[in-house]
PDB file of C-alpha atoms in Angstrom:
ATOM      1  CA  MET A   1      98.350  93.329  76.172  1.00  0.00           C
ATOM      2  CA  ILE A   2      99.432  95.595  78.971  1.00  0.00           C
ATOM      3  CA  TYR A   3      97.096  96.585  81.763  1.00  0.00           C
ATOM      4  CA  THR A   4      98.184  99.984  83.033  1.00  0.00           C
ATOM      5  CA  LEU A   5      97.146 102.997  85.053  1.00  0.00           C
ATOM      6  CA  SER A   6      97.289 106.395  83.358  1.00  0.00           C
ATOM      7  CA  THR A   7      99.108 107.916  86.360  1.00  0.00           C
ATOM      8  CA  CYS A   8     101.596 105.065  86.960  1.00  0.00           C
ATOM      9  CA  GLY A   9     105.249 105.916  86.313  1.00  0.00           C
ATOM     10  CA  TRP A  10     106.246 102.240  85.991  1.00  0.00           C
ATOM     11  CA  CYS A  11     103.481 101.740  83.453  1.00  0.00           C
ATOM     12  CA  ARG A  12     104.838 104.688  81.459  1.00  0.00           C
ATOM     13  CA  LYS A  13     108.379 103.274  81.647  1.00  0.00           C
ATOM     14  CA  THR A  14     107.124  99.917  80.355  1.00  0.00           C
ATOM     15  CA  LYS A  15     105.375 101.548  77.403  1.00  0.00           C
ATOM     16  CA  ASN A  16     108.463 103.650  76.645  1.00  0.00           C
ATOM     17  CA  LEU A  17     110.701 100.561  76.744  1.00  0.00           C
ATOM     18  CA  LEU A  18     108.480  98.717  74.289  1.00  0.00           C
ATOM     19  CA  GLN A  19     108.410 101.749  72.005  1.00  0.00           C
ATOM     20  CA  ASP A  20     112.210 102.037  72.191  1.00  0.00           C
ATOM     21  CA  MET A  21     112.469  98.323  71.337  1.00  0.00           C
ATOM     22  CA  GLY A  22     110.123  98.771  68.371  1.00  0.00           C
ATOM     23  CA  VAL A  23     107.615  96.296  69.803  1.00  0.00           C
ATOM     24  CA  ALA A  24     103.976  96.762  68.844  1.00  0.00           C
ATOM     25  CA  TYR A  25     101.621  96.424  71.797  1.00  0.00           C
ATOM     26  CA  ASN A  26      98.116  97.099  72.992  1.00  0.00           C
ATOM     27  CA  TYR A  27      97.303  98.563  76.370  1.00  0.00           C
ATOM     28  CA  ILE A  28      94.377  99.464  78.535  1.00  0.00           C
ATOM     29  CA  ASP A  29      94.516 102.305  81.063  1.00  0.00           C
ATOM     30  CA  VAL A  30      92.245 100.544  83.527  1.00  0.00           C
ATOM     31  CA  ASP A  31      91.703 103.641  85.680  1.00  0.00           C
ATOM     32  CA  LEU A  32      90.193 105.486  82.722  1.00  0.00           C
ATOM     33  CA  LEU A  33      87.519 102.831  82.235  1.00  0.00           C
ATOM     34  CA  GLN A  34      84.220 102.963  84.043  1.00  0.00           C
ATOM     35  CA  GLY A  35      81.583 100.525  85.228  1.00  0.00           C
ATOM     36  CA  GLU A  36      81.408  97.148  83.536  1.00  0.00           C
ATOM     37  CA  ASP A  37      84.319  97.925  81.211  1.00  0.00           C
ATOM     38  CA  ARG A  38      86.619  98.457  84.217  1.00  0.00           C
ATOM     39  CA  GLU A  39      85.351  95.355  86.009  1.00  0.00           C
ATOM     40  CA  GLU A  40      85.802  93.264  82.869  1.00  0.00           C
ATOM     41  CA  ALA A  41      89.360  94.545  82.311  1.00  0.00           C
ATOM     42  CA  LEU A  42      90.301  93.884  85.959  1.00  0.00           C
ATOM     43  CA  ALA A  43      88.837  90.372  85.781  1.00  0.00           C
ATOM     44  CA  ARG A  44      90.854  89.594  82.617  1.00  0.00           C
ATOM     45  CA  MET A  45      93.994  91.002  84.202  1.00  0.00           C
ATOM     46  CA  LYS A  46      93.527  89.009  87.413  1.00  0.00           C
ATOM     47  CA  GLU A  47      93.300  85.774  85.405  1.00  0.00           C
ATOM     48  CA  HIS A  48      97.037  86.282  84.840  1.00  0.00           C
ATOM     49  CA  ASN A  49      97.925  88.371  87.897  1.00  0.00           C
ATOM     50  CA  PRO A  50      95.682  87.635  90.894  1.00  0.00           C
ATOM     51  CA  SER A  51      97.466  90.236  93.056  1.00  0.00           C
ATOM     52  CA  GLY A  52      96.359  92.979  90.674  1.00  0.00           C
ATOM     53  CA  GLY A  53      99.605  95.000  90.463  1.00  0.00           C
ATOM     54  CA  PHE A  54     100.392  97.390  87.616  1.00  0.00           C
ATOM     55  CA  PRO A  55     101.666  97.247  84.999  1.00  0.00           C
ATOM     56  CA  THR A  56     100.630  93.722  84.090  1.00  0.00           C
ATOM     57  CA  MET A  57     101.958  92.567  80.738  1.00  0.00           C
ATOM     58  CA  VAL A  58     100.431  89.444  79.189  1.00  0.00           C
ATOM     59  CA  ILE A  59     102.484  88.020  76.335  1.00  0.00           C
ATOM     60  CA  ASP A  60     100.818  85.678  73.848  1.00  0.00           C
ATOM     61  CA  GLY A  61      98.013  85.059  76.322  1.00  0.00           C
ATOM     62  CA  SER A  62     100.166  82.965  78.641  1.00  0.00           C
ATOM     63  CA  ASP A  63     103.322  84.643  79.965  1.00  0.00           C
ATOM     64  CA  CYS A  64     102.813  87.407  82.500  1.00  0.00           C
ATOM     65  CA  ILE A  65     105.206  90.075  83.776  1.00  0.00           C
ATOM     66  CA  VAL A  66     104.093  92.231  86.685  1.00  0.00           C
ATOM     67  CA  GLY A  67     105.819  95.547  87.264  1.00  0.00           C
ATOM     68  CA  PHE A  68     108.606  97.134  85.256  1.00  0.00           C
ATOM     69  CA  ASP A  69     111.315  94.510  84.768  1.00  0.00           C
ATOM     70  CA  GLN A  70     113.457  95.410  81.778  1.00  0.00           C
ATOM     71  CA  GLY A  71     115.412  92.131  81.881  1.00  0.00           C
ATOM     72  CA  LYS A  72     112.330  89.929  81.933  1.00  0.00           C
ATOM     73  CA  ILE A  73     110.635  91.957  79.226  1.00  0.00           C
ATOM     74  CA  LYS A  74     113.648  91.647  76.916  1.00  0.00           C
ATOM     75  CA  GLU A  75     114.029  87.947  77.751  1.00  0.00           C
ATOM     76  CA  LYS A  76     110.376  87.135  77.065  1.00  0.00           C
ATOM     77  CA  LEU A  77     110.384  89.119  73.847  1.00  0.00           C
ATOM     78  CA  GLU A  78     113.715  87.517  72.892  1.00  0.00           C
ATOM     79  CA  ILE A  79     115.457  90.806  72.209  1.00  0.00           C
TER      80      ILE A  79
END
């Protein structure tokens, strides 16, 4: 799961990298949510990333990568 902002260039780069790598992923554009849905998404994201930066990538529910870090993403996905 990737928590992103629809206007974030680093979020877009992360999605593009995963697409280029052929990795299936789910994402939530948190800024496009409203009300309780937004609060719930932010709360789930902050369980893994208390600082709240974007993009926040949660891998297998445990590993977390904050920001666009191509090396870490490839390392964690073992590509």
